[in-house]
């Protein structure tokens, strides 16, 4: 290739950035349920990752890309750190480790309700060996008293793992700008990595599957959330402005299928209605959503099904 060809086109949105532009990868890591995905969504001011009160809602790495004139921050949301008990869990943990390893800056998240526990220390020990700059976000500050927060900040400071310790509330939006400022000043100078209008690496199909799974997580309890996966069978925009979406919900056992369908099909109907409303808002179109429930015994151990579901390997 001659050198003229190797030059980016004039006005290339990736390289045409002001002097001092910063960019890089920012891993959001921590144990399950501390609010990592809520933080990602709060930074982007739009919903990219699903969230729920159940642990292990997030199963893969999800990028959320924030583009400003002075910086492009590529947030990497990740599954919560836990001891895996099956191949799905091992995939999730590999994704979580990868998010930590590839980061320029790490935002480690803890929940002040539980304080600093063994699982948190496990994450701290891992991240201190990475090359990344490390910040600690104590999330859910809206939900605890100041008297609980201050000793926790002191305790965390004594560990010597973090450059800054910042209490935040992703739900209330408290201190998110402070945390963002601390993140950006630690990013290296560089061009944009993604087109400025791109907000995530998820495809529409992946997001649709996640929204359906989110509504299932909200509606179910105990082992059911963990036993569920969603496959997209069809998504077709029709001429009349309606998008037809057909999806199959996998569960592991007949009993779980019964729970999901509910008495007289009421549970599945409610899940479908709530998912449809979310998807209509997201797609800006009317949606016809058809859900099927299918028993796929041991799908969490089945490598080819895991691959089909996108839980098969880490890049
Ligand atoms: P993740 O597993 O770490 O990604 O956690 P999620 O983002 O899914 O959130 C777990 C739970 O914590 C959900 O019920 C959230 O609504 C809740 N949560 C997240 N951030 C906050 C916060 O700032 N304040 C409060 N009160 N709850 C939060
Ligand atoms: Mg999450």
Tab-separated table of N, CA, C and O and ligand atoms in Angstrom, residues 36-38 50-51 57-58 77-79, ligand 2:
chain	number	residue	atom	x	y	z
A	36	UNK	N	-22.934	-2.833	38.948
A	36	UNK	CA	-22.022	-2.557	37.837
A	36	UNK	C	-22.776	-2.138	36.570
A	36	UNK	O	-22.415	-1.155	35.908
A	37	UNK	N	-23.810	-2.895	36.232
A	37	UNK	CA	-24.536	-2.592	35.001
A	37	UNK	C	-25.345	-1.298	35.129
A	37	UNK	O	-25.480	-0.545	34.162
A	38	UNK	N	-25.835	-1.046	36.331
A	38	UNK	CA	-26.552	0.221	36.564
A	38	UNK	C	-25.591	1.398	36.386
A	38	UNK	O	-25.968	2.449	35.862
A	50	UNK	N	-28.828	-4.941	30.856
A	50	UNK	CA	-29.957	-5.199	31.737
A	50	UNK	C	-29.466	-5.266	33.177
A	50	UNK	O	-28.303	-5.567	33.446
A	51	UNK	N	-30.359	-4.974	34.120
A	51	UNK	CA	-30.015	-5.002	35.538
A	51	UNK	C	-31.129	-5.740	36.279
A	51	UNK	O	-32.255	-5.815	35.784
A	57	UNK	N	-26.845	-11.427	36.849
A	57	UNK	CA	-27.706	-10.984	35.753
A	57	UNK	C	-26.885	-10.853	34.465
A	57	UNK	O	-27.323	-11.271	33.394
A	58	UNK	N	-25.701	-10.276	34.597
A	58	UNK	CA	-24.841	-10.049	33.433
A	58	UNK	C	-24.014	-11.302	33.155
A	58	UNK	O	-23.352	-11.823	34.061
A	77	UNK	N	-18.602	-3.475	30.910
A	77	UNK	CA	-19.373	-4.094	31.993
A	77	UNK	C	-19.052	-5.583	31.984
A	77	UNK	O	-18.728	-6.159	30.935
A	78	UNK	N	-19.135	-6.227	33.150
A	78	UNK	CA	-18.706	-7.625	33.199
A	78	UNK	C	-19.507	-8.392	34.242
A	78	UNK	O	-20.086	-7.807	35.149
A	79	UNK	N	-19.543	-9.716	34.102
A	79	UNK	CA	-20.232	-10.527	35.102
A	79	UNK	C	-19.588	-10.358	36.483
A	79	UNK	O	-18.397	-10.076	36.585
B	2	LIG	MG1	-24.543	-6.634	35.769
